[in-house]
mmCIF file of C-alpha atoms in Angstrom:
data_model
loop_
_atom_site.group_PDB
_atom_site.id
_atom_site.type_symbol
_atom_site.label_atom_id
_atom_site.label_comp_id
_atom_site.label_asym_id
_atom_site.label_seq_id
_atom_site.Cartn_x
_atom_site.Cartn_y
_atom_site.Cartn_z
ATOM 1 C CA UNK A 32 -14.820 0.669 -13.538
ATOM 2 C CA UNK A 33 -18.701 1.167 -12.805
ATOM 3 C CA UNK A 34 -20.017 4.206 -13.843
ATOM 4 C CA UNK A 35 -23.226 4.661 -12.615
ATOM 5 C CA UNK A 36 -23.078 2.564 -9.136
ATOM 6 C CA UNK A 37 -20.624 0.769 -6.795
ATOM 7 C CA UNK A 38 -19.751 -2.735 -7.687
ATOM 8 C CA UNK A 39 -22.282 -4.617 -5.442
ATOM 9 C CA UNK A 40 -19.156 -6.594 -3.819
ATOM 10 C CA UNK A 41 -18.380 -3.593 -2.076
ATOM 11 C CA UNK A 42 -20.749 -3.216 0.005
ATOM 12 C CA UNK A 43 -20.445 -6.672 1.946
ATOM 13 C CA UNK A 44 -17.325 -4.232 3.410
ATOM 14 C CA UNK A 45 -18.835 -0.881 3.882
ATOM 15 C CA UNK A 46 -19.503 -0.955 7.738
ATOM 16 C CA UNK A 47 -21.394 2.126 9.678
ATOM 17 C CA UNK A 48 -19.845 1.833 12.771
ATOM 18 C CA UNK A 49 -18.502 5.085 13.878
ATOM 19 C CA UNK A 50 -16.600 3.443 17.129
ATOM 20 C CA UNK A 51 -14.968 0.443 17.949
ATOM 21 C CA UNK A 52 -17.232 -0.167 20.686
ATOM 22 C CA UNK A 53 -20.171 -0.481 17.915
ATOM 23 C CA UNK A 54 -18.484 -3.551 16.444
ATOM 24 C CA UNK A 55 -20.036 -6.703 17.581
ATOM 25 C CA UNK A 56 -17.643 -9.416 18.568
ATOM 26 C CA UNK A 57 -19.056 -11.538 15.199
ATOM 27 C CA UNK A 58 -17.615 -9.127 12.629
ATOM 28 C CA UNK A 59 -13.794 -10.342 13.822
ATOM 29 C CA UNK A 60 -14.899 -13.638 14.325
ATOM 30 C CA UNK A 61 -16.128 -14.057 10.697
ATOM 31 C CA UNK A 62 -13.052 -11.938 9.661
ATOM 32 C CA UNK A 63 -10.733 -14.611 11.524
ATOM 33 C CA UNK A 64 -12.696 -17.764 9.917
ATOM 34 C CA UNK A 65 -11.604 -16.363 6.365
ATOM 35 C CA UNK A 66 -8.420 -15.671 7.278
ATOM 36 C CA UNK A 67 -7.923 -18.980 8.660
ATOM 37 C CA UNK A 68 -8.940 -20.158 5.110
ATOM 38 C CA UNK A 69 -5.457 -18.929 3.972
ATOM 39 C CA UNK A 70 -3.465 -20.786 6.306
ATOM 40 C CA UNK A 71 -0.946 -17.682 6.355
ATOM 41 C CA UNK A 72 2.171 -19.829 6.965
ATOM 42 C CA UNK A 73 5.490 -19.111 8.226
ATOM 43 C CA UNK A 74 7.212 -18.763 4.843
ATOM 44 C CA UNK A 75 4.258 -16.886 2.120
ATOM 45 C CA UNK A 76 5.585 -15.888 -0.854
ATOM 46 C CA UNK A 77 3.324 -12.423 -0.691
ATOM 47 C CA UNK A 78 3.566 -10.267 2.521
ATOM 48 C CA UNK A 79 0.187 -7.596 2.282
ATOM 49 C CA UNK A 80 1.980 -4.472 4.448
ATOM 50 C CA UNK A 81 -0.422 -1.997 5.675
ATOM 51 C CA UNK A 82 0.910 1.405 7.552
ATOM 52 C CA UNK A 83 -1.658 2.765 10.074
ATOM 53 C CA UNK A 84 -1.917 5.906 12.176
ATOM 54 C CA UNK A 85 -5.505 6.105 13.469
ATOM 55 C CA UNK A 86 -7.808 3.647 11.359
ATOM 56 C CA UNK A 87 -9.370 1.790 14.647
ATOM 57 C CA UNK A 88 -12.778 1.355 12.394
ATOM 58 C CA UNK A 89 -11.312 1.509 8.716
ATOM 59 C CA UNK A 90 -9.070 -1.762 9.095
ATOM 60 C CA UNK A 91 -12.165 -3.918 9.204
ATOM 61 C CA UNK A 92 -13.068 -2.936 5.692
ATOM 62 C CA UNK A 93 -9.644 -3.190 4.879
ATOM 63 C CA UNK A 94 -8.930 -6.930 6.680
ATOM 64 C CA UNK A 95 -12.539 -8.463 5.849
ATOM 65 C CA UNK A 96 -11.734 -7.658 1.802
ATOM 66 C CA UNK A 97 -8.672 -8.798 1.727
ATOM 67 C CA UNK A 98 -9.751 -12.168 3.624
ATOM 68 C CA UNK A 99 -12.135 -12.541 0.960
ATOM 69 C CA UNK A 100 -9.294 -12.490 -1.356
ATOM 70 C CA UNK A 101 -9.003 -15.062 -4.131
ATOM 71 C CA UNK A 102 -6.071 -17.182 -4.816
ATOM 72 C CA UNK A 103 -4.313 -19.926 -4.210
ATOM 73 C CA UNK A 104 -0.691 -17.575 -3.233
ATOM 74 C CA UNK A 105 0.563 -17.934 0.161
ATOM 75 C CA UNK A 106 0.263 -14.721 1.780
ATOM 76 C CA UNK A 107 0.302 -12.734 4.828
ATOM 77 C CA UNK A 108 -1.339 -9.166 5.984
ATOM 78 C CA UNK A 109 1.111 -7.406 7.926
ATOM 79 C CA UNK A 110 0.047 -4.388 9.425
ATOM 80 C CA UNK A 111 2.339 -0.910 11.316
ATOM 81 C CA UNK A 112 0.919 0.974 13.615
ATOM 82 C CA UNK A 113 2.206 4.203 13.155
ATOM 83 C CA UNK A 114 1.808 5.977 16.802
ATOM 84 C CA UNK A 115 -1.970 5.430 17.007
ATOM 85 C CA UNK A 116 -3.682 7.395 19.328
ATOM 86 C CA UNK A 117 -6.863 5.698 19.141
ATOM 87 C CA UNK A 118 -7.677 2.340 19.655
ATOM 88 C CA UNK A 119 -5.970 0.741 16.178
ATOM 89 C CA UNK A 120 -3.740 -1.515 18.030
ATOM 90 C CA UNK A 121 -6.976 -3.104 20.244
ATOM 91 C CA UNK A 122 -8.951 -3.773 16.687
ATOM 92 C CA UNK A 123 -5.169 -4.866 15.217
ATOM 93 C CA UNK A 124 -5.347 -7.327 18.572
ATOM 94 C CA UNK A 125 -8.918 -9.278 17.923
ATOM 95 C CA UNK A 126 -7.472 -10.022 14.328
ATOM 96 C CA UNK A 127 -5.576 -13.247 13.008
ATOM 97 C CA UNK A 128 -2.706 -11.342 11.535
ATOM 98 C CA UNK A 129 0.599 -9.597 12.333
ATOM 99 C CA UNK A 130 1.416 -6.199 13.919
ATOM 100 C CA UNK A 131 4.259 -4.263 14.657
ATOM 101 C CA UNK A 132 4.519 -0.570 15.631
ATOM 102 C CA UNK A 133 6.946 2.092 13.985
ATOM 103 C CA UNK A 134 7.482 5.006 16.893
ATOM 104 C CA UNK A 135 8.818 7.193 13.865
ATOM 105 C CA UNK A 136 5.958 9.067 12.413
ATOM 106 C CA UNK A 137 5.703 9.241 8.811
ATOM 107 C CA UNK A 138 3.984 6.668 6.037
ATOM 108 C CA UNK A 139 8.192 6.460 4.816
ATOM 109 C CA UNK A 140 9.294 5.048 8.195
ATOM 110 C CA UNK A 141 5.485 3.034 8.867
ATOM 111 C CA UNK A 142 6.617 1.516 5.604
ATOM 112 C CA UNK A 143 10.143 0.676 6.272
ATOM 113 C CA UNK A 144 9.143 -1.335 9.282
ATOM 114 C CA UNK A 145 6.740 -3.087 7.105
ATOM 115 C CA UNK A 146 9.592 -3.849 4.708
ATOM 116 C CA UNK A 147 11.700 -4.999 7.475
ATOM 117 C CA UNK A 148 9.307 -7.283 9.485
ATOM 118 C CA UNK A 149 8.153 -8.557 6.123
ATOM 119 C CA UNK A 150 8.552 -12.603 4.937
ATOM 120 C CA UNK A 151 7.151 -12.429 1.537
ATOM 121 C CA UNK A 152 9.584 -12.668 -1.200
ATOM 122 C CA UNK A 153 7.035 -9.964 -3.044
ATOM 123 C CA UNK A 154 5.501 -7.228 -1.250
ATOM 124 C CA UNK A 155 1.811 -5.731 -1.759
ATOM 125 C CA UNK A 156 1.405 -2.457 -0.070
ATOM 126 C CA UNK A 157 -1.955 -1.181 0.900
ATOM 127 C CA UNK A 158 -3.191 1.489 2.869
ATOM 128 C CA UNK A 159 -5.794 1.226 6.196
ATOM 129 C CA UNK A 160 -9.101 2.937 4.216
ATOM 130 C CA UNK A 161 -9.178 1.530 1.370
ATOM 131 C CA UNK A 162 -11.375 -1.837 -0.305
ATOM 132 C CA UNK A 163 -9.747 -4.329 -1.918
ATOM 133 C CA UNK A 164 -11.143 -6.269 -4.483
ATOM 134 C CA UNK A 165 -11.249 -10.599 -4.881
ATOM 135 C CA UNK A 166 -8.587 -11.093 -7.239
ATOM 136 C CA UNK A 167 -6.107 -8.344 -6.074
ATOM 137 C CA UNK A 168 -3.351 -10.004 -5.065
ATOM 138 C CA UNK A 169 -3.826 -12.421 -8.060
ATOM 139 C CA UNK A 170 -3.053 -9.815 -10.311
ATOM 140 C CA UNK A 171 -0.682 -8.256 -8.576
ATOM 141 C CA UNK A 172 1.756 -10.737 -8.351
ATOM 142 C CA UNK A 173 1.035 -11.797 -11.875
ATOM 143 C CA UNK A 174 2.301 -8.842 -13.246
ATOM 144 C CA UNK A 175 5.029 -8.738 -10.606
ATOM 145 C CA UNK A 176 6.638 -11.644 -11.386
ATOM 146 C CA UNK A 177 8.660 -11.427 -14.596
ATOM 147 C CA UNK A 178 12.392 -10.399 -13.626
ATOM 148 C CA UNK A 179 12.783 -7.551 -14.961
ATOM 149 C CA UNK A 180 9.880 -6.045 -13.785
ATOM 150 C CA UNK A 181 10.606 -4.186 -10.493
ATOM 151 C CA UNK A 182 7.837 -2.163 -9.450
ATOM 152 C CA UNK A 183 4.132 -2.466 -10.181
ATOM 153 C CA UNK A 184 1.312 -0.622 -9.362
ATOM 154 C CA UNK A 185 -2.860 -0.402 -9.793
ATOM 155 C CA UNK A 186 -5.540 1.988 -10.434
ATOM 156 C CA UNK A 187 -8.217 3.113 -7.826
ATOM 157 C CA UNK A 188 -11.517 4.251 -7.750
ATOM 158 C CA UNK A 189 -13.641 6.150 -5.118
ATOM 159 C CA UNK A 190 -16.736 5.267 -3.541
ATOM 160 C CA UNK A 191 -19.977 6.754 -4.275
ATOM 161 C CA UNK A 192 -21.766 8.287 -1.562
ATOM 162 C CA UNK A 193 -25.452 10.357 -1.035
ATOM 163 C CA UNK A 194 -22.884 13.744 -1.787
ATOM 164 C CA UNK A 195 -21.221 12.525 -4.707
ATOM 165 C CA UNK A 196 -22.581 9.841 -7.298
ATOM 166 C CA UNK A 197 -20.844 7.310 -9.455
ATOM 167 C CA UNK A 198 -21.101 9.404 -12.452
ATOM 168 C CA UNK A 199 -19.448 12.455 -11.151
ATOM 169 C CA UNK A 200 -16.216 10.198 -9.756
ATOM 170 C CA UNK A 201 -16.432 8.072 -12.675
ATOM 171 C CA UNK A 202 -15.532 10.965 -14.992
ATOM 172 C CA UNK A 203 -12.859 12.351 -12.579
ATOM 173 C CA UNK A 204 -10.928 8.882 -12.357
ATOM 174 C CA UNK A 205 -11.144 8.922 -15.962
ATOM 175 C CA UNK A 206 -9.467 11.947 -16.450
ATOM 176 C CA UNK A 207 -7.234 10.732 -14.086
ATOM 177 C CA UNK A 208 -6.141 7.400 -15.913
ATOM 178 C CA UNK A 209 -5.512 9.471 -18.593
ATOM 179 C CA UNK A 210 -2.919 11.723 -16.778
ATOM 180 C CA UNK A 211 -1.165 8.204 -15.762
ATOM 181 C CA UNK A 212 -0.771 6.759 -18.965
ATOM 182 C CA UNK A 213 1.556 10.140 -19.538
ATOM 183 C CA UNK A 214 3.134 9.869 -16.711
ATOM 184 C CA UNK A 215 4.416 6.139 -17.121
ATOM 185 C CA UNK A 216 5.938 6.965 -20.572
ATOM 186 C CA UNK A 217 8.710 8.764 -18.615
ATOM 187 C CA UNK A 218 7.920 9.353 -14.839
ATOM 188 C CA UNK A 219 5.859 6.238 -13.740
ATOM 189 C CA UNK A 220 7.228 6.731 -10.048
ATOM 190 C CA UNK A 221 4.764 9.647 -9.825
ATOM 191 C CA UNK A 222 1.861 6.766 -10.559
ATOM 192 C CA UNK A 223 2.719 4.770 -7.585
ATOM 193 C CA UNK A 224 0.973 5.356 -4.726
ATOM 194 C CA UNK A 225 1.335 3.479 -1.426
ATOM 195 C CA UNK A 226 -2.444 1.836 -1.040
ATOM 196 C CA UNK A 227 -1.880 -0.326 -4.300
ATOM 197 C CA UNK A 228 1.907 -1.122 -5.296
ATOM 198 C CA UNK A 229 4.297 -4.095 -5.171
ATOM 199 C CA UNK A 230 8.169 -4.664 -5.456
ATOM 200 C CA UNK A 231 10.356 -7.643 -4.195
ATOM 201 C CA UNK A 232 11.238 -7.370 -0.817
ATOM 202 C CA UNK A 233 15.146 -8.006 -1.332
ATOM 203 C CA UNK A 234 14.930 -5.318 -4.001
ATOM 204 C CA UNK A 235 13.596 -2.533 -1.546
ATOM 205 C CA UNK A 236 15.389 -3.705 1.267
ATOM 206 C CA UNK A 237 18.745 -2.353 -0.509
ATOM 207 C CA UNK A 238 16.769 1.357 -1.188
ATOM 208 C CA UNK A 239 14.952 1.688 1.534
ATOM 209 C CA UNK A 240 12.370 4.425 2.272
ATOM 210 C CA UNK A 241 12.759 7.756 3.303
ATOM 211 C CA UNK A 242 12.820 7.762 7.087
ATOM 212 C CA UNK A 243 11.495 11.160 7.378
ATOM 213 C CA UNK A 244 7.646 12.270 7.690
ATOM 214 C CA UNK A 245 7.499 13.395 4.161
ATOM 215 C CA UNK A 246 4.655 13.089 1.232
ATOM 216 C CA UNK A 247 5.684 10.895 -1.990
ATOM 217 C CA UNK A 248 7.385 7.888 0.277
ATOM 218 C CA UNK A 249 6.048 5.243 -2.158
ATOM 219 C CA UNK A 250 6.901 7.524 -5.453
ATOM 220 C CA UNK A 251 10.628 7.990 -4.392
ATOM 221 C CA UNK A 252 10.966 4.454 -3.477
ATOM 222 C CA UNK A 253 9.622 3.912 -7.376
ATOM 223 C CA UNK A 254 12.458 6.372 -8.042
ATOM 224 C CA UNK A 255 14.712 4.542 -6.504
ATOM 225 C CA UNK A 256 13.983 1.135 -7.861
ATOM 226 C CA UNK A 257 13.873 2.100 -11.257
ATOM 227 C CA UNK A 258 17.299 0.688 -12.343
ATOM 228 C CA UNK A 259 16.539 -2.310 -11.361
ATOM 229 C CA UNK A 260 13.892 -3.032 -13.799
ATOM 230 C CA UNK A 261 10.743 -1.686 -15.438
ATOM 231 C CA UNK A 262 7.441 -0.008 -13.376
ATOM 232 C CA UNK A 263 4.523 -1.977 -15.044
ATOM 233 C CA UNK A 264 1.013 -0.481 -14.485
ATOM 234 C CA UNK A 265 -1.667 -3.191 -14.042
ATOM 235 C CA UNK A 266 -4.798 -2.004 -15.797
ATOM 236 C CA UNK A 267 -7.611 -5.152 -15.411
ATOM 237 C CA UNK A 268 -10.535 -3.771 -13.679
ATOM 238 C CA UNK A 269 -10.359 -6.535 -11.799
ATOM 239 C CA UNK A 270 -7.344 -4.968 -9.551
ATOM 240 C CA UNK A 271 -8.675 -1.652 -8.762
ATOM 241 C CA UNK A 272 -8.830 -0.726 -5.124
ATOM 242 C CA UNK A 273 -12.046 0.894 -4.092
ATOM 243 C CA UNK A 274 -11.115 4.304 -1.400
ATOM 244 C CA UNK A 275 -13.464 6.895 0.354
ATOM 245 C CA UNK A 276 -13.890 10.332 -0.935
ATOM 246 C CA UNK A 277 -12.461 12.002 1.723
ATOM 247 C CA UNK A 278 -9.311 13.270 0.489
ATOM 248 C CA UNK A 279 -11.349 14.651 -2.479
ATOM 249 C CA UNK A 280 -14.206 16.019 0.235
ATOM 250 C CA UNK A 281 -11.373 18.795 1.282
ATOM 251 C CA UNK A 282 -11.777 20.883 -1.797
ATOM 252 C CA UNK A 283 -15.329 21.560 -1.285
ATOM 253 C CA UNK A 284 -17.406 20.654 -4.707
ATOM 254 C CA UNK A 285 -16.775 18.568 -7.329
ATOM 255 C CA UNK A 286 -16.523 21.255 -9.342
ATOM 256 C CA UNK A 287 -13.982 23.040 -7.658
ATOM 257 C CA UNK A 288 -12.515 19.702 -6.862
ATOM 258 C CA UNK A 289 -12.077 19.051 -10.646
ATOM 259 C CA UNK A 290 -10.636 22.313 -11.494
ATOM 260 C CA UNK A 291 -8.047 22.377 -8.907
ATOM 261 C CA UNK A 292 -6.831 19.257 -10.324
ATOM 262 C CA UNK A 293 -6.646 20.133 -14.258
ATOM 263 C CA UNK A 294 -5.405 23.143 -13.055
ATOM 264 C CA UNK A 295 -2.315 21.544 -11.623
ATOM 265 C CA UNK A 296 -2.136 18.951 -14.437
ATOM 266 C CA UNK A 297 -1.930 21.849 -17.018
ATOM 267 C CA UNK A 298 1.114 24.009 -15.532
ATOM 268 C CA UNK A 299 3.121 20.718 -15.221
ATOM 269 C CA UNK A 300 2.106 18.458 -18.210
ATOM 270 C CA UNK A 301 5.318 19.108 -20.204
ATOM 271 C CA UNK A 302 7.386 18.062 -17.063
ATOM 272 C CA UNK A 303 5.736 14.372 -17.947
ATOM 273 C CA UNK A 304 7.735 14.093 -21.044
ATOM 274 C CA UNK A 305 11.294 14.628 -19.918
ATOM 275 C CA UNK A 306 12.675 12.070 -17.464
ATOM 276 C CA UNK A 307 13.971 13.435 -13.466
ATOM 277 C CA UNK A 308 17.203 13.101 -13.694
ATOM 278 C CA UNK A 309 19.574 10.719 -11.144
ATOM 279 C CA UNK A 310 18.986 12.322 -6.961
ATOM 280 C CA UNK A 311 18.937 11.766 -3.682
ATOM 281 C CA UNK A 312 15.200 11.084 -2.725
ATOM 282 C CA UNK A 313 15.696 10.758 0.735
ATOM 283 C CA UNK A 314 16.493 14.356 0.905
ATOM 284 C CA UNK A 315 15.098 15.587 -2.006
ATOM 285 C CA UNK A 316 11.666 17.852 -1.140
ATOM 286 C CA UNK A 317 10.559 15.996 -4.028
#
């Protein structure tokens, strides 16, 4: 984790195009050439499933890291359209990988699609605005692999901007790491979050997600998979997904951004040490 500056990688991916029409023809074209690299083939052992709903200029960040990915596992990038009403599918179009669109709003159902159209034996998900780093689907998959592992899952970090340095995020994802390693002792499925997880594809095909347009689809699919093996965090710095700040932007300052957060951390903690017992997730508001 770098706690002063971005990792100087990222920024080969940090575009300033506000519009699709301010992307030159070039930045697909070198997108494609790296992609062709991969020689995605009919049968990859690793489908990357992305669920979209308005990311027309956020793929390319998304797409160009993950073509810069390295390793030597056949893979493919898969990518819903959930109901788009901008001009996703037309960016999803000039790219050299697959698309499909779920008409069912909802990251659950987006997902689901993804799980269906996938051919990977292992699935990475990822989400549309977020950075992914070289050797992310190395690791990944590494950790994935043993059998009785079922689930796995990364860490994440934010990207500074001229509102909110490195230092100030670096000391919130710190306190955040620290609220995971509680919550894998018994409730890992509240870890997992849908822009860095895997699972075999057979294994989540017989779950399923929830098909409604609920919050927590990648945490009760967790749920759900947890009798079929163990949820194994993967740690190495060198699988940490890089995201915007705007979900933290919402709260205002860091400040009050911070507090809001160890604030609700506080009133639940003990709920970390006691397992959820057995439930329907699908219609569960939880």
């Amino acid at each position: 984790m770098s706690f002063f500056k971005n990792p100087s990688w990222i920024s080969q991916h940090t575009y300033s195009y506000k519009n699709v029409d301010d992307v030159p023809e070039r930045e697909y074209s070198q997108i494609n050439q790296k992609l062709a690299q991969f020689k995605q083939s009919e049968n990859p052992e690793v489908s990357v499933v992305i669920a979209a709903w308005n990311e027309e200029v956020n793929l390319l960040p998304t797409i160009g890291s993950l073509a810069d990915s390295v390793t030597e596992i056949p893979f493919e990038i898969l990518v819903v359209n959930n109901n788009s009403t901008d001009r996703t599918q037309e960016v999803l179009d000039k790219l050299n990988i697959r698309s499909c669109i779920q008409t069912i709003q909802g990251c659950g159902p987006a997902r689901q699609m993804g799980l269906e159209q996938a051919k990977g034996k292992y699935i990475l998900s990822a989400d549309a605005d977020c950075i992914y780093p070289p050797l992310w689907i190395e690791k990944m998959v590494k950790a994935l692999r043993p059998e009785d592992v079922a689930c796995v899952y990364g860490r994440y970090s934010f990207i500074a901007n001229d509102v909110t340095p490195r230092w100030k995020l670096s000391i919130y994802e710190t306190l955040k790491d620290v609220m995971a390693e509680i919550r894998q002792v018994k409730r890992p499925y509240l870890n997992t979050l849908g822009m860095t997880m895997g699972y075999r594809t057979a294994d989540a095909l017989k779950v399923g997600y929830v098909m409604t347009n609920v919050r927590g689809e990648d945490g009760r699919l967790t749920f759900d998979l947890m009798p079929m093996g163990k949820v194994v965090q993967v740690k190495d710095r060198d699988a940490r997904v890089w995201t915007g700040t705007r979900t933290l932007d919402k709260d205002g300052s860091f400040f009050k951004m911070v507090s809001i957060r160890i604030v609700k951390e506080i009133k639940r903690i003990f709920e970390y040490f006691k397992p959820l017992a057995p439930h329907d997730t699908k219609t569960s508001k939880s």
